[in-house]
mmCIF file of N, CA and C in Angstrom:
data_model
loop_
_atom_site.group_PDB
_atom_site.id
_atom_site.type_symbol
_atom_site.label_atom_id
_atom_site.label_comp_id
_atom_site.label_asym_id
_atom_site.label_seq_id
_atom_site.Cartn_x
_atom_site.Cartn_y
_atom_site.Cartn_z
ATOM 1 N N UNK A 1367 228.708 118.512 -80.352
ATOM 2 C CA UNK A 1367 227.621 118.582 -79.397
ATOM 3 C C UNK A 1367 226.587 117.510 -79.744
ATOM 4 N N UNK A 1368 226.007 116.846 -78.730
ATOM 5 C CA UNK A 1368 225.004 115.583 -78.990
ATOM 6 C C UNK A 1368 223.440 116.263 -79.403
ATOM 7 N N UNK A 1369 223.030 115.758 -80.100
ATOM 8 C CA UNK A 1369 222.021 116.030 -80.589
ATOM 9 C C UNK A 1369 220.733 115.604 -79.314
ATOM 10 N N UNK A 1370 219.707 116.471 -78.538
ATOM 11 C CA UNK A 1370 218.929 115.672 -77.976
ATOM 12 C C UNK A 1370 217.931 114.663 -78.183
ATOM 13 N N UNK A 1371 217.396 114.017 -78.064
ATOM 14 C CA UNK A 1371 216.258 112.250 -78.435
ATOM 15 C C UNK A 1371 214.910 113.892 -78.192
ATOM 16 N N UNK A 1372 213.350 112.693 -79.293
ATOM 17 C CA UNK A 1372 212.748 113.568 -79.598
ATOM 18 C C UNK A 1372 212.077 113.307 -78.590
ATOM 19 N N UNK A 1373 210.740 113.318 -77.803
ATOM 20 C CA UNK A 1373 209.824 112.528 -77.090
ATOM 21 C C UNK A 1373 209.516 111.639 -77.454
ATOM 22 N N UNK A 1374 209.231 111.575 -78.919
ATOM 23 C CA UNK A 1374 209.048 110.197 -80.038
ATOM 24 C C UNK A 1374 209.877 109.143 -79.723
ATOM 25 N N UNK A 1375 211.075 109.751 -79.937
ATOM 26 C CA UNK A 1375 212.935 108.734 -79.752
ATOM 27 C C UNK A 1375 212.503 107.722 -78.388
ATOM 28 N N UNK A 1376 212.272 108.748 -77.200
ATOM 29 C CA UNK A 1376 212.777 108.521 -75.862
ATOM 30 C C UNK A 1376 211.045 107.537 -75.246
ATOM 31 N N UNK A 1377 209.911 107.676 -76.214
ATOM 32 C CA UNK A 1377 209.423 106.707 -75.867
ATOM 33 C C UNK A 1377 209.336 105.369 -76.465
ATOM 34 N N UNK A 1378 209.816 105.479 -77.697
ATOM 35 C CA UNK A 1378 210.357 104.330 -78.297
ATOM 36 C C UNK A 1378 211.469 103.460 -77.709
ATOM 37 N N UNK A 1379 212.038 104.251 -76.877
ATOM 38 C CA UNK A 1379 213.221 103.445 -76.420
ATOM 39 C C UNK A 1379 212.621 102.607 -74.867
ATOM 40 N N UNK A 1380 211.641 103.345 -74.807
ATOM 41 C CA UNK A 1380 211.388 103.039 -73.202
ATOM 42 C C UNK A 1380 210.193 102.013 -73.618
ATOM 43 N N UNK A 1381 209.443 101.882 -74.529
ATOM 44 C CA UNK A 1381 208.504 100.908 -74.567
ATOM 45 C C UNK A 1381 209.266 99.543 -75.329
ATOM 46 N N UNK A 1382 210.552 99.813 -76.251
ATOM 47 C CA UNK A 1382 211.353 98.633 -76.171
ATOM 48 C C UNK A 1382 212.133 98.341 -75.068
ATOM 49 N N UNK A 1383 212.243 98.624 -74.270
ATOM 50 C CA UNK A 1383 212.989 98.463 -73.207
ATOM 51 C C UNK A 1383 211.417 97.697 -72.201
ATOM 52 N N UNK A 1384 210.243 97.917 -72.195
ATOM 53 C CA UNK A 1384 209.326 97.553 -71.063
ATOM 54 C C UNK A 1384 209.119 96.060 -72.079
ATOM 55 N N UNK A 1385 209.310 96.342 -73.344
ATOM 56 C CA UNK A 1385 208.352 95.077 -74.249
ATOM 57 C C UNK A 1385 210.007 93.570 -73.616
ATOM 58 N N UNK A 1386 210.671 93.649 -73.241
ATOM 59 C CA UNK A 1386 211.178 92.955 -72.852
ATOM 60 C C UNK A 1386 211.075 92.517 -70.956
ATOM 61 N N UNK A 1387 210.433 93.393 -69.949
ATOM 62 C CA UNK A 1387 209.997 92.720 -68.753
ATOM 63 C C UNK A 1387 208.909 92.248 -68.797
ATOM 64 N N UNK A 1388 208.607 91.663 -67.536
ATOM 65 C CA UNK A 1388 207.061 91.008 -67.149
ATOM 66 C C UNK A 1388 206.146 92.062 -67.021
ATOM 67 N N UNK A 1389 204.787 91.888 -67.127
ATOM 68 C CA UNK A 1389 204.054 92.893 -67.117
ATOM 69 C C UNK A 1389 203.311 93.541 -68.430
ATOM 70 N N UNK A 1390 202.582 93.775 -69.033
ATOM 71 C CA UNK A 1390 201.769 94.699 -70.116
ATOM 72 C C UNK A 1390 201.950 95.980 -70.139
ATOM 73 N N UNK A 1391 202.618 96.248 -70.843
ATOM 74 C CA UNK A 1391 202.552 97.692 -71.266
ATOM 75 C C UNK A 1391 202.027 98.095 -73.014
ATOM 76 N N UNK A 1392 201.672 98.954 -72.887
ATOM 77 C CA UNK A 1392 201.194 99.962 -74.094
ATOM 78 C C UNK A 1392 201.303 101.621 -74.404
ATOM 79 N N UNK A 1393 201.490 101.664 -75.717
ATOM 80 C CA UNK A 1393 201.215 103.400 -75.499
ATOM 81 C C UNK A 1393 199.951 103.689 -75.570
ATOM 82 N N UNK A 1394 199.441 104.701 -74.812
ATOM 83 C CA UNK A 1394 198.295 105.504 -74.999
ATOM 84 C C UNK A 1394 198.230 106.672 -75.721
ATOM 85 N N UNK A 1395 196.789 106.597 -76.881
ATOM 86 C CA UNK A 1395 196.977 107.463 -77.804
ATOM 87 C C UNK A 1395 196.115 108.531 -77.264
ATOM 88 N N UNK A 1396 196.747 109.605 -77.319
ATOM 89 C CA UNK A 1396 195.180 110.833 -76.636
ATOM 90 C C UNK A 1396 195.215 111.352 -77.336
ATOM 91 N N UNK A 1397 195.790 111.497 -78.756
ATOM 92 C CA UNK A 1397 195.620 112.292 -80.039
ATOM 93 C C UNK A 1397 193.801 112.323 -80.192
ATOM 94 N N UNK A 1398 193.653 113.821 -80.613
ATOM 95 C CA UNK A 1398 191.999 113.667 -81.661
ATOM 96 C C UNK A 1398 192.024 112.493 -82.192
ATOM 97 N N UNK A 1399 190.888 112.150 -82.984
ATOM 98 C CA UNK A 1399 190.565 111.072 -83.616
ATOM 99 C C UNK A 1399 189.629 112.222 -85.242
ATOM 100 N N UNK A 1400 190.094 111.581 -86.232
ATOM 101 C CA UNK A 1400 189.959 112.411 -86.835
ATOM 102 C C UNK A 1400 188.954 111.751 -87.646
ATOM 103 N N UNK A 1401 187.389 112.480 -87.803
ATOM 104 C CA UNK A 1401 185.869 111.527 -89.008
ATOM 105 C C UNK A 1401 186.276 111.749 -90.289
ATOM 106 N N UNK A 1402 186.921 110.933 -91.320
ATOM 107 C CA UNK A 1402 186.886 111.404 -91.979
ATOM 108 C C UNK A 1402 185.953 111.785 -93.037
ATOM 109 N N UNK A 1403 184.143 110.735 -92.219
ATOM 110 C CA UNK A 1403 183.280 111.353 -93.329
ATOM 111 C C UNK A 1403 182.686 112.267 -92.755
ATOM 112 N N UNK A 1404 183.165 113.327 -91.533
ATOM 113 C CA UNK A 1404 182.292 114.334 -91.094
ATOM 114 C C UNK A 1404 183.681 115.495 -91.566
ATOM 115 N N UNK A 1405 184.599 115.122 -91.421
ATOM 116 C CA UNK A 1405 185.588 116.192 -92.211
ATOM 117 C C UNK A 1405 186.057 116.754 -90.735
ATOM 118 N N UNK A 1406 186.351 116.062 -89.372
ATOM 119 C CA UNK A 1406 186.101 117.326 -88.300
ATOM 120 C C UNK A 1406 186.808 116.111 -87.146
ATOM 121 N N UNK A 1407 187.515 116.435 -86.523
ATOM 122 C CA UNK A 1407 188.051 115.833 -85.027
ATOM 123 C C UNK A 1407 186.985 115.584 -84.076
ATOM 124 N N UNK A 1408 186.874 114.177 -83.615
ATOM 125 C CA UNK A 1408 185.575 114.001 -83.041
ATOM 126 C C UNK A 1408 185.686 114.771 -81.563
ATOM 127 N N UNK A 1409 184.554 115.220 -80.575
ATOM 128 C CA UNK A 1409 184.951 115.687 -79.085
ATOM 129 C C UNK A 1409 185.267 114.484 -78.392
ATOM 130 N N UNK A 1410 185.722 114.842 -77.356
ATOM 131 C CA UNK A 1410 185.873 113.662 -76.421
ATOM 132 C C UNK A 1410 184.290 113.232 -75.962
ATOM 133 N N UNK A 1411 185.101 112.285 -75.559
ATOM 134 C CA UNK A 1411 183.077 112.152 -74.814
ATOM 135 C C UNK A 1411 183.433 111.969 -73.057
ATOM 136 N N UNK A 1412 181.982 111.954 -72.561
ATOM 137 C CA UNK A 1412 181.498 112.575 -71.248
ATOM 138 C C UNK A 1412 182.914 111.915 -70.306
ATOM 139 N N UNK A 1413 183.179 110.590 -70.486
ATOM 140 C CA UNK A 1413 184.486 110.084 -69.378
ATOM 141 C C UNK A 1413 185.618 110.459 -69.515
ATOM 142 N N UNK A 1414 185.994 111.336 -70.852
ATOM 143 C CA UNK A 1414 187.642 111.712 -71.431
ATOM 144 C C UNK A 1414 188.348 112.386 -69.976
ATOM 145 N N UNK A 1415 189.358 112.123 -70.202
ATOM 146 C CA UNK A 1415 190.389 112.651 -68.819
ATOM 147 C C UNK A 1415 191.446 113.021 -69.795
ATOM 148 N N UNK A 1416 191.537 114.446 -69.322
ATOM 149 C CA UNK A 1416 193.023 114.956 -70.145
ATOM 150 C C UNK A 1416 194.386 114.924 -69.128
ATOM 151 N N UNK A 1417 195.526 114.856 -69.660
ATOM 152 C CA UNK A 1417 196.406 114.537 -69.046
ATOM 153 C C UNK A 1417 197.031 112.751 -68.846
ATOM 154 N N UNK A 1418 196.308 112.000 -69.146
ATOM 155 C CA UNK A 1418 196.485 110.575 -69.073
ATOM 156 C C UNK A 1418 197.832 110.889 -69.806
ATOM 157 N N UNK A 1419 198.306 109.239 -69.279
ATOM 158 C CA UNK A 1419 199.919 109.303 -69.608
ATOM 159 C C UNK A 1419 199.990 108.293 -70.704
ATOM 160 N N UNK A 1420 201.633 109.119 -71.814
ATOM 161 C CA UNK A 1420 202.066 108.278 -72.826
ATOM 162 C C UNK A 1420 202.116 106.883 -72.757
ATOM 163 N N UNK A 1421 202.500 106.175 -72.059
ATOM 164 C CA UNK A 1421 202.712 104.443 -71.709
ATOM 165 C C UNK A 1421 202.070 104.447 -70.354
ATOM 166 N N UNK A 1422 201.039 103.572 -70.290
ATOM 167 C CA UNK A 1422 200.080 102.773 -69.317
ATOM 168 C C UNK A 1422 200.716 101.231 -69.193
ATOM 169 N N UNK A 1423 200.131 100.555 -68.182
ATOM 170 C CA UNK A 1423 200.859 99.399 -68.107
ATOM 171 C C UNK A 1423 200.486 98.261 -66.780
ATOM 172 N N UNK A 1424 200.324 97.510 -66.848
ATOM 173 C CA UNK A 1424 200.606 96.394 -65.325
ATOM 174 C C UNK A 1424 201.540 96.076 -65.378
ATOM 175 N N UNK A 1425 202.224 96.426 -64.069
ATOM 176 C CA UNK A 1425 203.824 95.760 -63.977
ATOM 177 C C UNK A 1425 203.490 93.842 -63.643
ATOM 178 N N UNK A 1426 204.636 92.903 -62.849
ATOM 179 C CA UNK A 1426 204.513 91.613 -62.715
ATOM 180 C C UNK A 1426 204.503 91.905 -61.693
ATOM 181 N N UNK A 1427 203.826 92.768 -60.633
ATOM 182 C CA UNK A 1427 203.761 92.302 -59.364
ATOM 183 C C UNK A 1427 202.110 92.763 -59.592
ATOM 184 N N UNK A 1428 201.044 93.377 -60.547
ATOM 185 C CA UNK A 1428 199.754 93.605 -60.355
ATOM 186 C C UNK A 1428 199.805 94.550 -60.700
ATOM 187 N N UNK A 1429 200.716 95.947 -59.804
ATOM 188 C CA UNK A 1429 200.607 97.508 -59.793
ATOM 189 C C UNK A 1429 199.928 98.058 -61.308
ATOM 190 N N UNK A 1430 199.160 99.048 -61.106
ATOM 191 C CA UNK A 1430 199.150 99.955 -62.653
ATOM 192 C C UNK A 1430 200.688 100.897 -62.625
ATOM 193 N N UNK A 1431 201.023 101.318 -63.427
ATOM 194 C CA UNK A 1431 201.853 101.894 -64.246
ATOM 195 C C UNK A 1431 201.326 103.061 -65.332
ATOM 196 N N UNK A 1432 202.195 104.144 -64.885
ATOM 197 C CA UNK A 1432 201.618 105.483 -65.907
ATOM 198 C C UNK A 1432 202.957 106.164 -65.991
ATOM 199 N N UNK A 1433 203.540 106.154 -67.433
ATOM 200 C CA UNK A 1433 205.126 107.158 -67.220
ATOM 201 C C UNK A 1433 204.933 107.873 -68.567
ATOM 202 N N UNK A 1434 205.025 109.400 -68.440
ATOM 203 C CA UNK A 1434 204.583 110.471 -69.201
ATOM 204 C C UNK A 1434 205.874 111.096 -68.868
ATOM 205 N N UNK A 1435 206.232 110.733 -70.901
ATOM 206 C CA UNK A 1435 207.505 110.722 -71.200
ATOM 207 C C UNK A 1435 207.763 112.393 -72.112
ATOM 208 N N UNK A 1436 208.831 112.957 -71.156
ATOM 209 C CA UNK A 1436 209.131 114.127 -71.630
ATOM 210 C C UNK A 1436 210.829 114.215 -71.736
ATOM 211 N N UNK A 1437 211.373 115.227 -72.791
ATOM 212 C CA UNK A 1437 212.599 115.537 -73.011
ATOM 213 C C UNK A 1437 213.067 116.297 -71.572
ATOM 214 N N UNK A 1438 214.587 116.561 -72.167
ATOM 215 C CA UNK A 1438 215.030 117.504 -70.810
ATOM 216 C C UNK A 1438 214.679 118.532 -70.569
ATOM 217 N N UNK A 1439 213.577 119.265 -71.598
ATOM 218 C CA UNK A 1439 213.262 120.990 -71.052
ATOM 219 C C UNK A 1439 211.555 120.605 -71.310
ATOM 220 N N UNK A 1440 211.210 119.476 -71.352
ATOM 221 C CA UNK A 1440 209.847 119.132 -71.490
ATOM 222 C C UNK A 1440 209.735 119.516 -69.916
ATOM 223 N N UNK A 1441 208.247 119.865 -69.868
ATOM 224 C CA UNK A 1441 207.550 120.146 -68.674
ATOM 225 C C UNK A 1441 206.183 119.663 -68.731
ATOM 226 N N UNK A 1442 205.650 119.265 -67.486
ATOM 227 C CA UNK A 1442 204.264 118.641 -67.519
ATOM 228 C C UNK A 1442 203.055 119.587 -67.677
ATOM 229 N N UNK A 1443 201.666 119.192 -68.031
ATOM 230 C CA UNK A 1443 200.998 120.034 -67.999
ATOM 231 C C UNK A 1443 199.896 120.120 -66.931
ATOM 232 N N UNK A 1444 199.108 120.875 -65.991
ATOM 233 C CA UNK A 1444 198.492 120.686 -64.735
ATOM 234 C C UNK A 1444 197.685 119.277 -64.841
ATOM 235 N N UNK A 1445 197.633 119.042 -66.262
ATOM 236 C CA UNK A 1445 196.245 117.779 -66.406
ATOM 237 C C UNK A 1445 197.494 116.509 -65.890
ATOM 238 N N UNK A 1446 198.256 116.581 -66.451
ATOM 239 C CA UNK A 1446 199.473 115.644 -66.389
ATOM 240 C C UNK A 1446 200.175 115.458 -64.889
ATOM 241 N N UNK A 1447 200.241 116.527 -64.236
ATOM 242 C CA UNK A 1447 200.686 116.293 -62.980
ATOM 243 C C UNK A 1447 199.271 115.759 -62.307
ATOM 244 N N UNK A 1448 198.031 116.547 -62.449
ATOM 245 C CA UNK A 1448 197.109 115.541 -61.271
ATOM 246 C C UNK A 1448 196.844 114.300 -61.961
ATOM 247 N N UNK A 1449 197.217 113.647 -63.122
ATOM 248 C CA UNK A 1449 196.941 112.551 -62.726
ATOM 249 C C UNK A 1449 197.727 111.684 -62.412
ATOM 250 N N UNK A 1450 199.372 111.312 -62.894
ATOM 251 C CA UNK A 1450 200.173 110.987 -62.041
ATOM 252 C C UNK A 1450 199.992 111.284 -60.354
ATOM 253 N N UNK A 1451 199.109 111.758 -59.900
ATOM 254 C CA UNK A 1451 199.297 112.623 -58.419
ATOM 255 C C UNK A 1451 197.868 111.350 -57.975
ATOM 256 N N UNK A 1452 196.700 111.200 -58.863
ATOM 257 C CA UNK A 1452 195.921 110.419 -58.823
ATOM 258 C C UNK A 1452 196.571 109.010 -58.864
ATOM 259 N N UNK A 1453 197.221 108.405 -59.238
ATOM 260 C CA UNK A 1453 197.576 107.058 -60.126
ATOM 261 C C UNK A 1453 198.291 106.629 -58.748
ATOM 262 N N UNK A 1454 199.094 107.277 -58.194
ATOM 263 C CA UNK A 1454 200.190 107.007 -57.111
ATOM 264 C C UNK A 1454 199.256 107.245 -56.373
ATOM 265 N N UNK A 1455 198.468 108.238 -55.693
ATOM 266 C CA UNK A 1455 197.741 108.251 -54.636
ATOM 267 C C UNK A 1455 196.608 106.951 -54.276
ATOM 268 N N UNK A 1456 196.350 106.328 -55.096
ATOM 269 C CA UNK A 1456 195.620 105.000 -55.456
ATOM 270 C C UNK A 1456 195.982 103.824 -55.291
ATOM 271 N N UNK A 1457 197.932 103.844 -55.073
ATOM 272 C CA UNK A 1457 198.592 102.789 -55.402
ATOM 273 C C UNK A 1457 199.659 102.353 -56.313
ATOM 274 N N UNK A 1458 199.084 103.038 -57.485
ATOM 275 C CA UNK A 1458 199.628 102.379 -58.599
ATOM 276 C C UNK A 1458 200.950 102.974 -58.741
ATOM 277 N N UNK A 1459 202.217 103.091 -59.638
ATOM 278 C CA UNK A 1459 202.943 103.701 -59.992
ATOM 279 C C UNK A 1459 202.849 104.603 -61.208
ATOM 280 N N UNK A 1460 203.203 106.151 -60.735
ATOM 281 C CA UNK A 1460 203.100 107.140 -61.349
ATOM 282 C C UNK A 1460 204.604 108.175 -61.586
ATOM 283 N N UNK A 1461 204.967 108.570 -62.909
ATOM 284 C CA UNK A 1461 206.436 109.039 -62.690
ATOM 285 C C UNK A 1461 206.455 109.923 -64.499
ATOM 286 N N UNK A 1462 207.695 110.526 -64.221
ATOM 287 C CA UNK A 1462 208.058 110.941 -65.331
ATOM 288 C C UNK A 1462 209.059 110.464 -65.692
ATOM 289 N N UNK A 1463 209.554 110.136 -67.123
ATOM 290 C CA UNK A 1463 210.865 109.349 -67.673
ATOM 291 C C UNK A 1463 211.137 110.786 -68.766
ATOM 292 N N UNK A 1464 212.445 110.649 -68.631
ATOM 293 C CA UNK A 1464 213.072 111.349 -69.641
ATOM 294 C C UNK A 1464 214.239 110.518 -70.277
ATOM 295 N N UNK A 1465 214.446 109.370 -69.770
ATOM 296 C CA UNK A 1465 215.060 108.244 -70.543
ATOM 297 C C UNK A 1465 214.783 106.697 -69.531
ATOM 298 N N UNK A 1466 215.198 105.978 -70.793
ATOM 299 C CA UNK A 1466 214.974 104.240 -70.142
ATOM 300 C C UNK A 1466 215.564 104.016 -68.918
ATOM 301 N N UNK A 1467 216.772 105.076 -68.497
ATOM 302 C CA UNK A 1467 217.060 104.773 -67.045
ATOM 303 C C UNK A 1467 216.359 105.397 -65.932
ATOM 304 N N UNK A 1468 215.862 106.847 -66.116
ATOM 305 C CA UNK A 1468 214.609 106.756 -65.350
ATOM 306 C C UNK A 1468 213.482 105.233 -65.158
ATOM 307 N N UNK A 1469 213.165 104.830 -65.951
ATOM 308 C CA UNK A 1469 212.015 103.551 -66.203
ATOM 309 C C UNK A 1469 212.565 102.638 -65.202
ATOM 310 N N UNK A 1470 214.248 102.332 -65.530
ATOM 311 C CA UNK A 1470 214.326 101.768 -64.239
ATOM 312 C C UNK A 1470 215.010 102.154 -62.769
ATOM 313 N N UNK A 1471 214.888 102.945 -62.720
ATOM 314 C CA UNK A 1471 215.092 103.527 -61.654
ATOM 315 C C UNK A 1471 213.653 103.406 -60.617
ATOM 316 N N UNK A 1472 213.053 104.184 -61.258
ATOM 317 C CA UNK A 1472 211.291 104.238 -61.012
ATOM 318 C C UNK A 1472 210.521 102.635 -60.631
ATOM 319 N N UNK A 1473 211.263 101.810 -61.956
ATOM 320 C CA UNK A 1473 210.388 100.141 -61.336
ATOM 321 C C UNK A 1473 210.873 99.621 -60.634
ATOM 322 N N UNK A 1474 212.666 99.551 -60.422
ATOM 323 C CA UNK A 1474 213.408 98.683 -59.759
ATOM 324 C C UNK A 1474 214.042 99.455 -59.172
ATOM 325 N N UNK A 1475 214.092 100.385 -58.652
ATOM 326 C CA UNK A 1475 215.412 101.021 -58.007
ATOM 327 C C UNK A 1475 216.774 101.139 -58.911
ATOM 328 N N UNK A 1476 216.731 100.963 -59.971
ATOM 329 C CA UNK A 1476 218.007 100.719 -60.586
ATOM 330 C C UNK A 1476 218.706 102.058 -61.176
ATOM 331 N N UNK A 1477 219.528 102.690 -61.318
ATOM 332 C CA UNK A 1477 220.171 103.738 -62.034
ATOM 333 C C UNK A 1477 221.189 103.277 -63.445
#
């Protein structure tokens, strides 16, 4: 039986897979941020948006790019669906990948 890819695995594969097209991509970190001379996870501050997605990006035609990368029994969380729901409603491209062929499926039509 195949072992499944972690979320870790499956965005590693998908941001080596983008670091080779046109366009900027990055991961986005929404982890706490941790003081270590206050001993304590800082709050967000007043603009934080929860739900922002794992890899952000400009594709080579301009578009923004947001793909919030989950396994096969991964599920989104309400913050996560409205903003993909925001990102696309705006224009930009918004999606979920559960592997690099989603990614292109989603940019290029490709399977």
């Amino acid at each position: 039986m195949k072992k499944e890819l972690t979320e870790k695995q499956i965005e590693n594969a998908i941001l080596d897979y983008l670091s080779y097209l046109p366009g900027c991509y990055w991961k986005n970190n929404s982890v706490g941020v941790y003081d270590p001379i206050k001993k304590v996870h800082r709050k967000p501050g007043k603009y934080h948006r929860n739900g922002v997605s794992d890899i952000l990006g400009i594709d080579s035609t301009g578009k923004f790019v947001a793909i919030e990368v989950k396994t096969s029994k991964g599920r989104l969380s309400q913050n996560q669906k409205l903003f993909l729901e925001d990102i696309n409603k705006h224009g930009g491209v918004g999606f979920v990948a559960r592997s690099v062929d989603d990614v292109r499926k989603e940019l290029y039509g490709q399977s």
